């Protein structure tokens, strides 16, 4: 701005010295054009500043809205999520031979040592699908929600014939919520209610808390 001001002052001085010399009006015209240009820029700046301010306000409101929604989902997740209790009769209903690694994993799970249990699960080349629900819970407990969701989706896609299908649906829905995927969670909660399964009441309470 100081440079522009000095340029104007120099032009004015030269113009004053040349008053009466009609044959040379170039500096006067330049002065007029320069002043008009400065005026236009000033108007543009005055116009752009409110726009920038409004944009910033909208961005702030949008960010706060996301934060508020995520906080609600986090609170609901914390309220309604509890790890699946270990069914100690599961082994007798499954394969006749249970690997030492699986026994160790389930013992750790039963003690609430989910990180240890997950490490044991990860050492196995294959895990009986009836025990995979427990691996998914370990993933939830160790804050690995995307991996838990992927595993639970596989269990849900296996269909109602699998022993822990209803549990897989519930924990998938609650995991969607914990991962801030509200639309997916709401849709699955509604499906759980419609199917009149064992988690119907919990799903109804969860949806009510989210509205």
XYZ file of N, CA, C and O in Angstrom, residues 21-169:
596
model
N -0.142 22.219 -20.310
C 0.437 21.558 -21.480
C -0.577 20.543 -21.999
O -0.541 19.363 -21.653
N -1.551 20.997 -22.791
C -2.647 20.148 -23.233
C -2.176 19.024 -24.148
O -2.838 18.001 -24.277
N -1.035 19.229 -24.783
C -0.577 18.221 -25.726
C -0.090 16.957 -25.036
O 0.091 15.928 -25.682
N 0.153 17.030 -23.709
C 0.668 15.838 -23.006
C -0.219 15.552 -21.803
O -0.038 16.117 -20.728
N -1.219 14.740 -22.022
C -2.163 14.402 -20.956
C -1.988 12.952 -20.481
O -2.833 12.417 -19.757
N -0.911 12.312 -20.878
C -0.744 10.885 -20.584
C -0.715 10.603 -19.076
O -1.358 9.674 -18.592
N 0.044 11.452 -18.311
C 0.143 11.213 -16.870
C -1.202 11.390 -16.175
O -1.537 10.673 -15.234
N -1.989 12.395 -16.669
C -3.305 12.618 -16.054
C -4.210 11.411 -16.276
O -4.895 10.949 -15.371
N -4.215 10.882 -17.498
C -5.050 9.721 -17.803
C -4.588 8.490 -17.007
O -5.384 7.694 -16.539
N -3.253 8.369 -16.896
C -2.719 7.256 -16.116
C -3.161 7.355 -14.660
O -3.516 6.360 -14.018
N -3.120 8.594 -14.128
C -3.556 8.828 -12.759
C -5.010 8.433 -12.572
O -5.376 7.765 -11.601
N -5.841 8.830 -13.511
C -7.262 8.490 -13.407
C -7.488 6.974 -13.440
O -8.264 6.427 -12.665
N -6.788 6.298 -14.374
C -6.931 4.850 -14.494
C -6.436 4.141 -13.239
O -7.042 3.183 -12.748
N -5.311 4.635 -12.711
C -4.734 4.023 -11.520
C -5.675 4.181 -10.327
O -5.907 3.254 -9.550
N -6.226 5.381 -10.168
C -7.144 5.640 -9.053
C -8.395 4.779 -9.169
O -8.907 4.237 -8.182
N -8.916 4.632 -10.410
C -10.109 3.789 -10.615
C -9.820 2.340 -10.287
O -10.642 1.634 -9.692
N -8.613 1.887 -10.675
C -8.224 0.503 -10.394
C -8.121 0.251 -8.890
O -8.556 -0.788 -8.380
N -7.528 1.209 -8.174
C -7.419 1.101 -6.724
C -8.796 1.053 -6.075
O -9.042 0.316 -5.115
N -9.726 1.835 -6.617
C -11.081 1.867 -6.071
C -11.777 0.524 -6.256
O -12.459 0.016 -5.376
N -11.579 -0.067 -7.469
C -12.182 -1.372 -7.732
C -11.626 -2.441 -6.799
O -12.346 -3.280 -6.266
N -10.291 -2.415 -6.603
C -9.661 -3.404 -5.717
C -10.177 -3.274 -4.286
O -10.375 -4.265 -3.589
N -10.353 -2.028 -3.866
C -10.855 -1.799 -2.510
C -12.254 -2.383 -2.337
O -12.578 -3.008 -1.329
N -13.094 -2.198 -3.384
C -14.455 -2.744 -3.331
C -14.432 -4.267 -3.305
O -15.190 -4.907 -2.586
N -13.541 -4.854 -4.120
C -13.444 -6.323 -4.160
C -13.025 -6.873 -2.814
O -13.555 -7.858 -2.323
N -12.029 -6.188 -2.183
C -11.577 -6.650 -0.866
C -12.696 -6.564 0.151
O -12.883 -7.459 0.969
N -13.455 -5.444 0.096
C -14.582 -5.298 1.028
C -15.637 -6.358 0.788
O -16.331 -6.800 1.708
N -15.781 -6.794 -0.459
C -16.761 -7.822 -0.800
C -16.289 -9.218 -0.387
O -17.054 -10.036 0.107
N -14.976 -9.460 -0.594
C -14.429 -10.792 -0.317
C -14.304 -11.077 1.170
O -14.463 -12.220 1.603
N -14.019 -10.065 1.967
C -13.847 -10.286 3.403
C -15.109 -10.861 4.044
O -15.043 -11.842 4.778
N -16.319 -10.293 3.773
C -17.529 -10.915 4.340
C -17.750 -12.337 3.843
O -18.186 -13.200 4.603
N -17.459 -12.603 2.561
C -17.628 -13.959 2.031
C -16.717 -14.937 2.760
O -17.126 -16.040 3.151
N -15.463 -14.535 2.960
C -14.516 -15.397 3.667
C -14.983 -15.648 5.090
O -14.868 -16.762 5.611
N -15.527 -14.603 5.721
C -16.017 -14.750 7.092
C -17.194 -15.714 7.163
O -17.271 -16.567 8.044
N -18.127 -15.573 6.216
C -19.294 -16.458 6.181
C -18.875 -17.898 5.936
O -19.364 -18.831 6.571
N -17.921 -18.081 4.995
C -17.422 -19.429 4.706
C -16.789 -20.050 5.940
O -17.003 -21.231 6.236
N -16.023 -19.262 6.667
C -15.376 -19.763 7.882
C -16.401 -20.160 8.932
O -16.249 -21.181 9.614
N -17.471 -19.364 9.047
C -18.525 -19.678 10.019
C -19.221 -20.987 9.663
O -19.441 -21.846 10.516
N -19.548 -21.142 8.363
C -20.194 -22.384 7.926
C -19.285 -23.586 8.167
O -19.748 -24.651 8.582
N -17.988 -23.426 7.886
C -17.037 -24.521 8.110
C -16.978 -24.882 9.589
O -16.922 -26.068 9.958
N -16.997 -23.868 10.446
C -16.962 -24.111 11.892
C -18.220 -24.828 12.363
O -18.147 -25.786 13.135
N -19.372 -24.368 11.878
C -20.643 -25.000 12.254
C -20.682 -26.451 11.788
O -21.105 -27.347 12.525
N -20.213 -26.684 10.555
C -20.179 -28.042 10.007
C -19.285 -28.940 10.853
O -19.641 -30.078 11.185
N -18.115 -28.436 11.231
C -17.176 -29.211 12.044
C -17.750 -29.509 13.421
O -17.625 -30.627 13.937
N -18.400 -28.511 14.011
C -19.006 -28.706 15.325
C -20.140 -29.716 15.262
O -20.333 -30.503 16.203
N -20.892 -29.708 14.152
C -21.993 -30.657 13.999
C -21.468 -32.089 13.901
O -22.021 -33.007 14.512
N -20.380 -32.266 13.140
C -19.760 -33.590 13.041
C -19.254 -34.038 14.399
O -19.462 -35.188 14.814
N -18.589 -33.119 15.104
C -18.063 -33.444 16.438
C -19.197 -33.842 17.375
O -19.079 -34.821 18.129
N -20.296 -33.097 17.325
C -21.444 -33.390 18.198
C -22.028 -34.761 17.883
O -22.293 -35.566 18.802
N -22.224 -35.069 16.599
C -22.776 -36.367 16.209
C -21.852 -37.516 16.596
O -22.313 -38.564 17.076
N -20.556 -37.328 16.388
C -19.593 -38.371 16.750
C -19.581 -38.608 18.257
O -19.447 -39.745 18.721
N -19.713 -37.528 18.999
C -19.728 -37.648 20.465
C -20.959 -38.430 20.919
O -20.866 -39.264 21.835
N -22.097 -38.168 20.296
C -23.314 -38.914 20.634
C -23.123 -40.400 20.336
O -23.457 -41.265 21.154
N -22.558 -40.711 19.162
C -22.331 -42.109 18.796
C -21.360 -42.784 19.755
O -21.564 -43.951 20.140
N -20.327 -42.060 20.156
C -19.370 -42.617 21.107
C -20.044 -42.931 22.446
O -19.790 -43.979 23.050
N -20.895 -42.026 22.898
C -21.594 -42.234 24.175
C -22.548 -43.415 24.115
O -22.626 -44.218 25.048
N -23.266 -43.528 22.997
C -24.206 -44.642 22.834
C -23.447 -45.966 22.731
O -23.848 -46.981 23.309
N -22.342 -45.953 22.007
C -21.509 -47.153 21.899
C -21.043 -47.599 23.281
O -21.138 -48.785 23.644
N -20.541 -46.660 24.069
C -20.058 -46.984 25.413
C -21.182 -47.505 26.305
O -20.974 -48.415 27.123
N -22.380 -46.956 26.119
C -23.518 -47.346 26.959
C -24.004 -48.760 26.651
O -24.296 -49.540 27.573
N -24.082 -49.111 25.375
C -24.739 -50.361 24.997
C -23.788 -51.492 24.608
O -24.226 -52.642 24.462
N -22.521 -51.189 24.454
C -21.582 -52.268 24.127
C -21.085 -52.970 25.383
O -20.630 -52.331 26.331
N -21.196 -54.283 25.397
C -20.557 -55.136 26.403
C -20.016 -56.353 25.668
O -20.646 -56.847 24.724
N -18.847 -56.857 26.067
C -18.294 -58.020 25.364
C -19.166 -59.253 25.551
O -19.856 -59.407 26.563
N -19.144 -60.108 24.562
C -19.929 -61.344 24.592
C -19.368 -62.284 25.660
O -18.160 -62.504 25.745
N -20.270 -62.810 26.482
C -19.837 -63.763 27.496
C -19.401 -65.066 26.837
O -20.002 -65.511 25.864
N -18.372 -65.668 27.388
C -17.847 -66.912 26.831
C -18.787 -68.066 27.142
O -19.120 -68.321 28.298
N -19.209 -68.746 26.101
C -20.047 -69.936 26.234
C -19.128 -71.139 26.449
O -18.513 -71.640 25.517
N -19.032 -71.604 27.671
C -18.098 -72.669 28.000
C -18.509 -74.022 27.405
O -17.713 -74.954 27.381
N -19.734 -74.123 26.921
C -20.182 -75.365 26.290
C -19.946 -75.352 24.779
O -20.270 -76.331 24.107
N -19.392 -74.279 24.276
C -19.195 -74.157 22.837
C -18.291 -75.253 22.293
O -18.567 -75.824 21.238
N -17.237 -75.562 23.012
C -16.277 -76.568 22.537
C -16.948 -77.922 22.347
O -16.664 -78.646 21.387
N -17.870 -78.276 23.240
C -18.534 -79.575 23.143
C -19.500 -79.633 21.967
O -19.828 -80.720 21.481
N -19.934 -78.476 21.473
C -20.846 -78.439 20.333
C -20.095 -78.266 19.022
O -20.699 -78.311 17.955
N -18.793 -78.039 19.118
C -18.000 -77.807 17.922
C -17.235 -79.041 17.521
O -17.710 -80.174 17.654
N -16.023 -78.797 17.035
C -15.193 -79.918 16.618
C -14.737 -80.726 17.823
O -14.615 -80.216 18.938
N -14.473 -82.003 17.579
C -14.012 -82.867 18.669
C -12.621 -82.464 19.143
O -12.292 -82.594 20.321
N -11.796 -81.988 18.236
C -10.427 -81.629 18.588
C -10.274 -80.113 18.584
O -10.502 -79.464 17.570
N -9.940 -79.561 19.734
C -9.716 -78.126 19.869
C -8.222 -77.914 20.060
O -7.609 -78.530 20.936
N -7.645 -77.059 19.252
C -6.197 -76.855 19.295
C -5.782 -76.192 20.610
O -6.568 -75.451 21.219
N -4.543 -76.451 21.046
C -4.036 -75.789 22.263
C -4.071 -74.268 22.149
O -4.329 -73.580 23.139
N -3.813 -73.733 20.935
C -3.837 -72.289 20.744
C -5.237 -71.729 20.977
O -5.394 -70.659 21.588
N -6.247 -72.457 20.499
C -7.621 -72.003 20.685
C -8.022 -72.062 22.151
O -8.678 -71.152 22.668
N -7.616 -73.125 22.830
C -7.890 -73.235 24.266
C -7.245 -72.072 25.016
O -7.860 -71.441 25.881
N -5.991 -71.771 24.651
C -5.280 -70.667 25.289
C -5.957 -69.333 24.992
O -6.093 -68.481 25.889
N -6.402 -69.160 23.759
C -7.082 -67.915 23.377
C -8.369 -67.726 24.167
O -8.649 -66.630 24.675
N -9.142 -68.810 24.304
C -10.424 -68.698 24.999
C -10.238 -68.537 26.503
O -11.045 -67.870 27.166
N -9.190 -69.109 27.037
C -8.900 -68.903 28.460
C -8.567 -67.427 28.724
O -9.027 -66.842 29.710
N -7.755 -66.861 27.831
C -7.412 -65.446 27.964
C -8.662 -64.574 27.782
O -8.860 -63.594 28.512
N -9.502 -64.936 26.837
C -10.752 -64.202 26.608
C -11.616 -64.233 27.866
O -12.162 -63.213 28.296
N -11.745 -65.402 28.460
C -12.582 -65.578 29.657
C -12.074 -64.706 30.806
O -12.863 -64.226 31.628
N -10.771 -64.466 30.853
C -10.175 -63.628 31.897
C -10.222 -62.136 31.552
O -9.828 -61.297 32.364
N -10.703 -61.832 30.361
C -10.743 -60.436 29.945
C -9.418 -59.936 29.407
O -9.220 -58.725 29.252
N -8.515 -60.850 29.099
C -7.209 -60.487 28.538
C -7.308 -60.524 27.010
O -6.805 -61.421 26.339
N -7.949 -59.519 26.454
C -8.324 -59.544 25.048
C -7.121 -59.404 24.109
O -7.116 -59.994 23.029
N -6.120 -58.646 24.508
C -4.934 -58.512 23.675
C -4.198 -59.843 23.568
O -3.762 -60.244 22.486
N -4.088 -60.549 24.702
C -3.439 -61.868 24.707
C -4.249 -62.854 23.871
O -3.690 -63.622 23.072
N -5.564 -62.821 24.030
C -6.438 -63.714 23.268
C -6.299 -63.452 21.775
O -6.222 -64.391 20.971
N -6.239 -62.181 21.399
C -6.117 -61.833 19.983
C -4.791 -62.325 19.413
O -4.742 -62.820 18.275
N -3.740 -62.220 20.181
C -2.440 -62.714 19.728
C -2.495 -64.222 19.476
O -1.916 -64.721 18.499
N -3.198 -64.944 20.333
C -3.346 -66.392 20.151
C -4.176 -66.695 18.900
O -3.834 -67.591 18.121
N -5.248 -65.948 18.714
C -6.072 -66.145 17.516
C -5.250 -65.914 16.246
O -5.397 -66.629 15.258
N -4.390 -64.901 16.294
C -3.612 -64.544 15.113
C -2.532 -65.564 14.770
O -2.010 -65.552 13.650
N -2.191 -66.431 15.714
C -1.183 -67.464 15.424
C -1.786 -68.671 14.715
O -1.056 -69.503 14.172
N -3.108 -68.766 14.712
C -3.774 -69.932 14.130
C -3.950 -69.766 12.627
O -4.291 -68.684 12.147
N -3.731 -70.839 11.900
C -3.930 -70.803 10.454
C -5.412 -70.736 10.108
O -5.805 -70.118 9.121
N -6.237 -71.361 10.908
C -7.687 -71.319 10.698
C -8.379 -71.419 12.052
O -7.851 -72.030 12.981
N -9.531 -70.777 12.126
C -10.307 -70.767 13.367
C -11.724 -71.203 13.038
O -12.314 -70.737 12.052
N -12.261 -72.125 13.850
C -13.645 -72.552 13.673
C -14.547 -71.317 13.679
O -14.404 -70.418 14.510
N -15.491 -71.242 12.715
C -16.300 -70.027 12.560
C -17.117 -69.698 13.806
O -17.460 -68.532 14.037
N -17.439 -70.717 14.641
C -18.182 -70.446 15.862
C -17.338 -69.701 16.897
O -17.879 -69.100 17.825
N -16.031 -69.740 16.732
C -15.148 -69.017 17.647
C -14.731 -67.653 17.092
O -14.154 -66.854 17.822
N -15.019 -67.418 15.820
C -14.605 -66.154 15.209
C -15.296 -64.943 15.840
O -14.742 -63.847 15.842
N -16.489 -65.149 16.380
C -17.183 -64.048 17.042
C -16.359 -63.525 18.203
O -16.310 -62.327 18.480
N -15.643 -64.440 18.875
C -14.815 -64.032 20.011
C -13.570 -63.270 19.539
O -13.114 -62.341 20.212
N -13.048 -63.662 18.400
C -11.934 -62.903 17.826
C -12.394 -61.493 17.477
O -11.659 -60.508 17.703
N -13.602 -61.377 16.944
C -14.147 -60.057 16.606
C -14.286 -59.185 17.850
O -13.981 -57.984 17.813
N -14.726 -59.791 18.956
C -14.848 -59.034 20.205
C -13.472 -58.556 20.668
O -13.315 -57.428 21.150
N -12.475 -59.413 20.527
C -11.107 -59.023 20.883
C -10.655 -57.820 20.055
O -9.983 -56.913 20.571
N -11.021 -57.800 18.788
C -10.669 -56.676 17.918
C -11.371 -55.392 18.370
O -10.780 -54.310 18.354
N -12.628 -55.521 18.770
C -13.349 -54.350 19.284
C -12.683 -53.838 20.556
O -12.453 -52.643 20.723
N -12.356 -54.770 21.454
C -11.765 -54.395 22.743
C -10.394 -53.760 22.592
O -9.987 -52.946 23.425
N -9.684 -54.114 21.542
C -8.349 -53.547 21.314
C -8.391 -52.371 20.334
O -7.365 -51.989 19.767
N -9.590 -51.802 20.137
C -9.784 -50.589 19.333
C -9.442 -50.793 17.854
O -9.060 -49.850 17.164
N -9.614 -51.995 17.363
C -9.372 -52.278 15.945
C -10.719 -52.485 15.252
O -11.017 -53.549 14.715
N -11.522 -51.436 15.265
C -12.896 -51.533 14.770
C -13.006 -51.875 13.283
O -13.861 -52.687 12.915
N -12.204 -51.289 12.403
C -12.327 -51.664 10.982
C -12.100 -53.155 10.757
O -12.824 -53.783 9.965
N -11.124 -53.750 11.456
C -10.867 -55.187 11.325
C -12.016 -55.995 11.920
O -12.418 -57.024 11.365
N -12.566 -55.534 13.048
C -13.706 -56.210 13.664
C -14.909 -56.185 12.723
O -15.612 -57.189 12.559
N -15.151 -55.034 12.107
C -16.268 -54.894 11.173
C -16.120 -55.853 10.000
O -17.085 -56.520 9.598
N -14.929 -55.940 9.457
C -14.694 -56.836 8.323
C -14.992 -58.291 8.691
O -15.642 -59.022 7.927
N -14.551 -58.703 9.866
C -14.783 -60.083 10.312
C -16.261 -60.317 10.603
O -16.820 -61.358 10.226
N -16.909 -59.379 11.254
C -18.324 -59.525 11.580
C -19.197 -59.541 10.325
O -20.210 -60.255 10.276
N -18.818 -58.766 9.333
C -19.563 -58.793 8.059
C -19.487 -60.182 7.427
O -20.481 -60.666 6.855
N -18.340 -60.824 7.531
C -18.206 -62.191 7.015
C -19.142 -63.140 7.758
O -19.804 -63.985 7.142
N -19.214 -62.993 9.073
C -20.073 -63.869 9.879
C -21.553 -63.627 9.562
O -22.338 -64.581 9.499
N -21.921 -62.376 9.374
C -23.309 -62.062 9.031
C -23.666 -62.628 7.663
O -24.757 -63.170 7.452
N -22.725 -62.526 6.727
C -22.974 -63.032 5.378
C -23.059 -64.552 5.324
O -23.574 -65.111 4.338
N -22.588 -65.237 6.363
C -22.711 -66.702 6.422
C -24.169 -67.141 6.562
O -24.499 -68.295 6.287
N -25.036 -66.226 6.995
C -26.458 -66.536 7.083
C -26.872 -67.026 8.462
O -26.051 -67.243 9.362
N -28.183 -67.198 8.614
C -28.752 -67.548 9.910
C -28.367 -68.942 10.385
O -28.604 -69.291 11.536
N -27.787 -69.742 9.510
C -27.413 -71.100 9.902
C -26.267 -71.144 10.893
O -26.127 -72.116 11.643
N -25.450 -70.085 10.919
C -24.326 -70.077 11.860
C -24.843 -69.806 13.266
O -25.804 -69.077 13.480
N -24.159 -70.404 14.250
C -24.646 -70.383 15.632
C -24.727 -68.982 16.221
O -25.627 -68.674 17.002
N -23.797 -68.127 15.857
C -23.744 -66.801 16.472
C -24.142 -65.702 15.487
O -23.642 -64.577 15.560
N -25.068 -66.021 14.594
C -25.493 -65.063 13.585
C -26.149 -63.823 14.206
O -25.850 -62.693 13.813
N -27.036 -64.011 15.169
C -27.698 -62.868 15.805
C -26.692 -62.002 16.565
O -26.752 -60.772 16.514
N -25.763 -62.645 17.242
C -24.730 -61.896 17.956
C -23.850 -61.117 16.972
O -23.484 -59.968 17.235
N -23.538 -61.755 15.844
C -22.710 -61.090 14.837
C -23.410 -59.837 14.306
O -22.772 -58.792 14.104
N -24.719 -59.913 14.094
C -25.485 -58.747 13.639
C -25.448 -57.623 14.664
O -25.235 -56.451 14.310
